[in-house]
Each structure stands twice: as C-alpha cells, then as structure tokens.
XYZ file of C-alpha atoms in Angstrom:
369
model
C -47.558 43.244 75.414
C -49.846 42.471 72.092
C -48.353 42.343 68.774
C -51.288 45.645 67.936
C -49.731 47.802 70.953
C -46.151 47.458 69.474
C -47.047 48.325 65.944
C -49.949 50.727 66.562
C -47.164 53.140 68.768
C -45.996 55.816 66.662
C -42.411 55.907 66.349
C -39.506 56.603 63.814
C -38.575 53.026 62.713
C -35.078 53.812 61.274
C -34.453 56.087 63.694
C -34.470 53.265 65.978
C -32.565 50.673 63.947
C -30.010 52.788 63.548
C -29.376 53.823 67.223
C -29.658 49.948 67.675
C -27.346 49.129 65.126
C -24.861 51.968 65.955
C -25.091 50.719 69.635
C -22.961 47.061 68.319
C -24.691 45.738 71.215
C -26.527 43.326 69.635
C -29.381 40.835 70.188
C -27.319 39.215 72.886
C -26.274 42.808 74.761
C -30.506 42.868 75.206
C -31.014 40.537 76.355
C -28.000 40.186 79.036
C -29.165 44.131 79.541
C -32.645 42.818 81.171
C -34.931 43.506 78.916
C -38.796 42.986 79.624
C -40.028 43.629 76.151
C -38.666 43.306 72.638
C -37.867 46.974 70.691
C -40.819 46.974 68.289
C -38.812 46.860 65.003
C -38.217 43.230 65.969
C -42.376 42.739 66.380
C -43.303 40.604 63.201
C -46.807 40.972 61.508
C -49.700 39.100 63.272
C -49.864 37.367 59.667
C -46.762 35.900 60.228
C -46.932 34.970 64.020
C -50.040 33.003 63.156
C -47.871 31.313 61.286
C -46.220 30.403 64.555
C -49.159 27.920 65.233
C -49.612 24.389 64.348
C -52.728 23.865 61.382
C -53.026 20.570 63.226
C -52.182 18.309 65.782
C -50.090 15.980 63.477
C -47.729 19.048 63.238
C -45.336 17.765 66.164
C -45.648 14.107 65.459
C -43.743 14.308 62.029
C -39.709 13.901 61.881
C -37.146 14.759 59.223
C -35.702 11.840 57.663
C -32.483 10.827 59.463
C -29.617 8.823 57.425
C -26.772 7.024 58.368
C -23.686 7.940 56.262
C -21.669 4.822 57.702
C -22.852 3.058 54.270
C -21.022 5.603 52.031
C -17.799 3.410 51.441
C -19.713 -0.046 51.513
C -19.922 -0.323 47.600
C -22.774 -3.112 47.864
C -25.277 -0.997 50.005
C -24.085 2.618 48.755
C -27.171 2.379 46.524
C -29.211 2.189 49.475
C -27.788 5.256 51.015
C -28.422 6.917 47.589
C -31.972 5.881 47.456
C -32.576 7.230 50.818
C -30.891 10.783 50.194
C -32.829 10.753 46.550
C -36.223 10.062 48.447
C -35.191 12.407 51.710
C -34.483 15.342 49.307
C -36.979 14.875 46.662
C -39.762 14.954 49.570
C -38.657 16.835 52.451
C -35.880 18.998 51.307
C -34.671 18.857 54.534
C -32.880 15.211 56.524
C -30.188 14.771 59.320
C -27.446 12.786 58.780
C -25.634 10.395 61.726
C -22.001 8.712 61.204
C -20.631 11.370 58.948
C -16.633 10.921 60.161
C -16.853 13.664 62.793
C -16.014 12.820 66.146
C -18.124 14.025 68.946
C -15.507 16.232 70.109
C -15.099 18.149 67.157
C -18.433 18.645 66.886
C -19.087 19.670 71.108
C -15.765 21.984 70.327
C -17.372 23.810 67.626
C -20.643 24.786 69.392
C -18.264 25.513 72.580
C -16.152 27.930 70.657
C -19.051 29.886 69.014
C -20.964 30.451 72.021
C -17.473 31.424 74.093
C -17.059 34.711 70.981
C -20.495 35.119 71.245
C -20.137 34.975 75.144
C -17.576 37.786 74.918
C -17.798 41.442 76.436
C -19.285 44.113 74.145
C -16.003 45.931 73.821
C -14.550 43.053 72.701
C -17.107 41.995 70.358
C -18.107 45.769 68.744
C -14.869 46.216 67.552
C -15.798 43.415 65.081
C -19.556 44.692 64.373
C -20.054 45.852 60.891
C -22.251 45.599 57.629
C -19.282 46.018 55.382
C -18.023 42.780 54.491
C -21.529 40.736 53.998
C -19.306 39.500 50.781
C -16.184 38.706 52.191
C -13.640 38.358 55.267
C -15.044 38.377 58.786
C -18.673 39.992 59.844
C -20.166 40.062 63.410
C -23.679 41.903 63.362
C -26.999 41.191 64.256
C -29.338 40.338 60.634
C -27.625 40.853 57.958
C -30.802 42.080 56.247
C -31.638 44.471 59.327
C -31.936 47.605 56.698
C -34.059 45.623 54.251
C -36.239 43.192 56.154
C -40.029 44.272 57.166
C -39.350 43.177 60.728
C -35.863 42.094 62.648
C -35.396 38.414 64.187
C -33.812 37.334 67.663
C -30.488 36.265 66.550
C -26.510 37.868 66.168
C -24.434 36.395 63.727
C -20.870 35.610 62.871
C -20.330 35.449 59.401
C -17.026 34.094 57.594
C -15.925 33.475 54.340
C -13.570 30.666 53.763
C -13.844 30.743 49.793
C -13.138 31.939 46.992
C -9.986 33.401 47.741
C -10.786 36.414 47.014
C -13.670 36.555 49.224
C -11.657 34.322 52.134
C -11.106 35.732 55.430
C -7.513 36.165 56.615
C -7.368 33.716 59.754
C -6.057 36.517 62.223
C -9.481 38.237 61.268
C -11.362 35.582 62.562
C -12.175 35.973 66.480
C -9.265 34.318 68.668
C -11.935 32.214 70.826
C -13.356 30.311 67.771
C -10.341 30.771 65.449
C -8.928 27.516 65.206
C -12.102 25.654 65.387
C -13.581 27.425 62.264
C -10.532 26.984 60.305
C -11.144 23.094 61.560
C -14.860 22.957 60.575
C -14.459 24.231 57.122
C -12.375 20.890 56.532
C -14.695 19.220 58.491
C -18.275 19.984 56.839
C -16.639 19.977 53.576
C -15.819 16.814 53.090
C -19.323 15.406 54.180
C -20.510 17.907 51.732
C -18.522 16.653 49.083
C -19.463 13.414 50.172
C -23.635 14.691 49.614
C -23.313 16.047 46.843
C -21.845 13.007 45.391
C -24.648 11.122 46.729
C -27.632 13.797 45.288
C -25.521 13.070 41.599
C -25.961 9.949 42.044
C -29.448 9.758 42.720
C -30.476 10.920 39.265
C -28.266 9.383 37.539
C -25.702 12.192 36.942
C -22.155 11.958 37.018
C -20.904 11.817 40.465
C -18.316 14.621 39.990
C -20.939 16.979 38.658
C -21.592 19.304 41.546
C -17.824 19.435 41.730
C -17.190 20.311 38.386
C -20.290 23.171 38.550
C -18.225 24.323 41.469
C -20.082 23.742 43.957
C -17.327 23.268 46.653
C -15.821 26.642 45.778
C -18.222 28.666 47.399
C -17.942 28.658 51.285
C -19.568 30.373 53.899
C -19.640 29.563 57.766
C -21.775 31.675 59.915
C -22.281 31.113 63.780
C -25.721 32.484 65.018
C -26.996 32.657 68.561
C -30.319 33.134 69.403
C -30.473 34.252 72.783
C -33.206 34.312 75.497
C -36.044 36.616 74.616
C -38.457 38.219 76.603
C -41.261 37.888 74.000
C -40.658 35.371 72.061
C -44.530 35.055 70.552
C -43.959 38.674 69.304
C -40.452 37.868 67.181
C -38.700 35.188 65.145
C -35.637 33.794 65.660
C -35.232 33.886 61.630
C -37.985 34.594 59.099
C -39.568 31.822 57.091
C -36.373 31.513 54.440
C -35.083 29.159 51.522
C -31.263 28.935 51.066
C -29.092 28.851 48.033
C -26.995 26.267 47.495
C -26.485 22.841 50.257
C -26.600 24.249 54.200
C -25.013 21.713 56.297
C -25.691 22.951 60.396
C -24.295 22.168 63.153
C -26.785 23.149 66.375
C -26.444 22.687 69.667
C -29.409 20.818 72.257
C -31.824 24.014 72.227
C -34.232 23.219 69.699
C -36.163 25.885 67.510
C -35.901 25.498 63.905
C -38.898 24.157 61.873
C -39.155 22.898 58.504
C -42.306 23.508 56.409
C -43.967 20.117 55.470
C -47.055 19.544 53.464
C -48.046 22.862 54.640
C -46.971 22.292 58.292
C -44.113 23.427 60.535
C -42.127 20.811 61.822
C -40.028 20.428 64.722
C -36.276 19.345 63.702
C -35.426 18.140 67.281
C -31.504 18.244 67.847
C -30.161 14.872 67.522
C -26.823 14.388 69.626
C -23.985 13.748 67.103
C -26.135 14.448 64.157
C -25.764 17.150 61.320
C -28.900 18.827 59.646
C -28.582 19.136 55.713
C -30.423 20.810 53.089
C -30.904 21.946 49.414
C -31.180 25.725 48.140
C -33.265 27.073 45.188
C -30.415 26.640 43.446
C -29.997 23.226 43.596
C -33.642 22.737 42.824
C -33.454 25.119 39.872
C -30.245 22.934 38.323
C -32.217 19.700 39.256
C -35.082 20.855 37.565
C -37.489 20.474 40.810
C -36.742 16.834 41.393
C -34.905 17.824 44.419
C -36.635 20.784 46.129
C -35.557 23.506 48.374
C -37.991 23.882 51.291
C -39.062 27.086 53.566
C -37.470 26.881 57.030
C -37.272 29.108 59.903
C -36.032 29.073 63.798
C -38.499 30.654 66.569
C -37.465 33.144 69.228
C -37.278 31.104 72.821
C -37.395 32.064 75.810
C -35.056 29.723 76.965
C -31.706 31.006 79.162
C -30.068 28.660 77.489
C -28.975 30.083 74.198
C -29.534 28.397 70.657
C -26.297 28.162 69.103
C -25.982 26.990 65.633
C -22.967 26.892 62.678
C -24.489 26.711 59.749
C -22.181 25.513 56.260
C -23.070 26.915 53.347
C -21.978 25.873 50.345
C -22.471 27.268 46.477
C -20.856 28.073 43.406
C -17.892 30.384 43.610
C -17.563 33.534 41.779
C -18.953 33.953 37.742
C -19.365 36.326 35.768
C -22.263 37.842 33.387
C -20.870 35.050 30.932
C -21.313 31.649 32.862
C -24.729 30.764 32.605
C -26.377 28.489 34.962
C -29.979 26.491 34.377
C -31.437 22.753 34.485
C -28.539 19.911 33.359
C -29.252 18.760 29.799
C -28.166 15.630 31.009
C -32.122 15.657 33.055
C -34.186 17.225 30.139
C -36.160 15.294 27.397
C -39.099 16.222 24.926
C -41.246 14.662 28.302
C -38.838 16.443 30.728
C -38.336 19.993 29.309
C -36.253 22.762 31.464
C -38.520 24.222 33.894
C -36.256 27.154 34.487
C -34.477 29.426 32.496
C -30.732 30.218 31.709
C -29.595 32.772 34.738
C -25.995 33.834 35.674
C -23.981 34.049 39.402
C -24.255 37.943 39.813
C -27.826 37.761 38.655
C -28.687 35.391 41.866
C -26.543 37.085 44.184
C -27.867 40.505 43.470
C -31.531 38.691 44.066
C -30.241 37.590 47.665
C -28.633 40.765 48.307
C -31.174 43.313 47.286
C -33.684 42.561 50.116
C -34.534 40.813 53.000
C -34.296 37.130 53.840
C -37.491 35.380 52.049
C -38.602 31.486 50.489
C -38.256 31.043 46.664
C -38.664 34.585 44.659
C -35.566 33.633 42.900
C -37.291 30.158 41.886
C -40.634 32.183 40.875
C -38.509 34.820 38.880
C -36.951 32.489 36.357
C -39.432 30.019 36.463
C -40.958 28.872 32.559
C-alpha cells in the first residue's frame, strides 16, 4: 500500500492511538498478530521516507570510525587512543569501540535477556505497559513520544532508570528475565563510559575528571528496544531521525538498521561482533562548544523475522535545579574562541526533551548565540 493511500484515508488519529495504546500489545503483539499492513499512524511523511534513500552511491561505502580501547592503560600510546576519539568525535559524532573489558558473554547475555522479556506473552508483559514513569523506575511501552510525535516508529521499549536515586528503579521492578543482566550492564557500560569520557577530556586539553565532576556519570538510563519484523517497512521508521543528550553507549545485536547522518548522507553502522557503538548528545556539543558534535541518527523498520534488539546506555547529568547553570567550559573560550551557546539549566533541557516528540538539535538551535 502507498504512503498517499494511508494518509489520504479519513480516520480519527487519536482515536486510534489510543485503542492501540490501551491494547499494551505493542509493536511486537502486531506483528506476531499477522499483520499485512502497518496502522496508518505509524505511516511517516513521504518527506521523510525519501529520506530513506541514498543521495549517492558512496552512501554504503562509508564506515564509522572503529577504535580499539586495549591502548587505554598503555601510558606511552594513550595519546594515540586520545587522538583517535578527538578526531572520531569531532568528525563523525558517532565511532565503535572494540576491546572495551567486556567479555563476549556478557555482552551475548545481555542481548539474550532483552529479547527473552521482550519475547514474553502479552499478559505478562501489559502488566508492565505504562507512560507513567518516563522519569523514573521501570517503563515498558511502545514510543515514548507516541502522544507527541507526527508519526509512530516500529519499535517497543524497555526503559529503566538506574540513577539518581531518586529516579532509580527498585530491582524487583525490573522484569525477572532480564533482571540480573541489567543490574550487570549498568556496571558494565559505565565504566567504559567513564573510561570515554576521560578520553573526550583529554582530547581538548581539559582536566580528565571534568565530565565526572559536571556529573556526568550520575545520570543513567538503560532502555532495551526491539524492532520487530514489519510488514511495510518503506512506509515506517524504526526511530525518527534523532540527536541524543548526553554520551549513548549501545549494545545491538547482528540485525543491522541504524544509520548515522554523514556529510549529508545516511550511513550504514554495520554490527560489529564484540563491538559497542558510542556517541555524543547536544549536550556534550553545547559544553564543548561544537568541537565535538552531536550527529542525527536513526534505525529503519526491517522486514527481517529476525528482530533488531538493541540496549542502548545513556548517560547525562543527574538532577539540578533552576540554580545550576550549564554552558561552554571557560577553560575552552578565548577572545578568538568565544561561547557559542548560552548559560541554560537541567530542568530547562529536560522540559525541551520532554515537551515533544523525538527530533535532531532544537535544543542546540534554541540557545545557540
């Protein structure tokens, strides 16, 4: 079915999200129902599936940067590993990263124990479903921005919070069949964060500690997608074009699907056995004063039967208040390097997430000098 014949039926949109959304069956319940076509509040704007073409053959020949992390205790070629993070993130935005510390079977584990909750009944998993606690504790919906996007994506999510405290999910909250691996993961992907952000300090010359002392590490969220098999998957996204916040590290499994915007281009990230995708928010790029960058990003809908499964690490400042103000480091500005941002506080970017659906850099354009 065209993209036109979906949106040109007349229909009551929110009538339909809501009976969707009431249903707690999810994107995966769909598609495990036998669905031949996508409900059409999923359809995405012919603007934005053109976007689902390459602009030119070169588009699948390009690569992410991939870095080995094995260097990050070898004090005479650590500068070489910071030269290569400083370059990856200054230019892409985006790089994988091999030998981080984790062992294969932590990471196969992981991915096994997300896709077994996400593999569960529906009467197991609706008793979970809810928009309430997009802030805190435990959350098992499908788009968190399903009331506020223009158009849904192909994907269910698991969302926990493992910090601050007051936002951290009690562990008999968390599902049983990933329970003990999440709790694992958080330690996990938290020390090769720490380990990053070390390394991004380091590449402009800032104290090592700094992203620990902004906080950085106190902000945790872990959220398990799956992006299931979809009947019409040039009709949908699996997410919208999006930047993040703060540093993402993801896990994914083999089933490819997310694409990074490059010089105007979507990439391919192909999976990389072992490996971990990282990358920068607009809030690292607003602190950094654009010499790192944040960079648009997206996954397509497949119709694959296997199912994408990804566990994404997200990592940002923990709670302020209207008080703590947040901007470029003094420590990067000079009469030739001037703050390219202004002064904005915690709540001030959260309520900018928050307040509509998932979208690339209006938070960078809104306190941009």
């Amino acid at each position: 079915m065209a993209a036109a014949d979906h949106a040109n039926s007349t229909y009551d949109r929110m009538k339909e999200l809501k009976e969707f959304d009431q249903s707690k069956i999810g994107v995966k319940g769909l598609a495990d129902s036998g669905i031949t076509s996508i409900p059409r509040f999923f359809v995405h704007s012919p603007d934005t599936l053109d976007l689902k073409k390459p602009t030119s053959q070169t588009c699948t020949k390009k690569t992410i940067p991939v870095i080995d992390l094995s260097l990050f205790n070898t004090p005479n070629k650590r500068h070489q590993l910071v030269e290569q993070i400083r370059e990856a993130t200054s230019t892409w935005g985006f790089f994988q990263v091999i030998n981080h510390g984790i062992p294969i079977s932590v990471l196969d584990e992981t991915i096994n124990a997300i896709k077994a909750f996400h593999n569960e009944p529906h009467e197991v998993k609706s008793k979970l479903y809810n928009r309430e606690n997009e802030r805190n504790g435990v959350m098992y919906t499908t788009n968190n921005d399903l009331y506020r996007a223009k158009a849904a994506c192909w994907h269910d999510s698991l969302t926990v919070w493992m910090s601050p405290e007051t936002r951290r999910a009690k562990e008999e909250d968390i599902p049983e069949p990933c329970r003990k691996e999440i709790v694992a993961w958080e330690l996990h992907a938290s020390k090769v964060a720490e380990a990053l952000l070390e390394l991004l300090s380091e590449g402009l010359g800032v104290e090592a500690e700094r992203f620990k002392k902004l906080g950085f590490l106190d902000g945790k969220l872990l959220v398990g997608h799956c992006y299931p098999y979809c009947p019409e998957p040039d009709l949908t996204l699996g997410i919208t074009s999006h930047t993040d916040s703060g540093l993402t590290v993801l896990l994914q499994n083999q089933v490819g699907g997310l694409q990074v915007k490059h010089d105007d281009e979507w990439v391919d990230v192909e999976p990389l056995p072992g490996a971990l995708t990282v990358n920068i928010g607009d809030f690292i790029q607003i602190i950094f004063n654009d010499n790192y960058i944040s960079v648009e990003h997206r996954v397509l809908a497949k119709a694959s039967k296997e199912p994408r499964i990804s566990i994404v690490a997200f990592f940002n400042v923990g709670y302020h208040n209207d008080s703590d103000y947040f901007g470029p480091l003094p420590e990067l500005l000079s009469p030739n390097k001037p703050a390219l941002y202004r002064k904005f506080t915690v709540p001030e970017f959260s309520e900018s997430f928050y307040s509509k659906g998932l979208d690339s850099k209006s938070f960078i354009q809104k306190v941009r000098l």
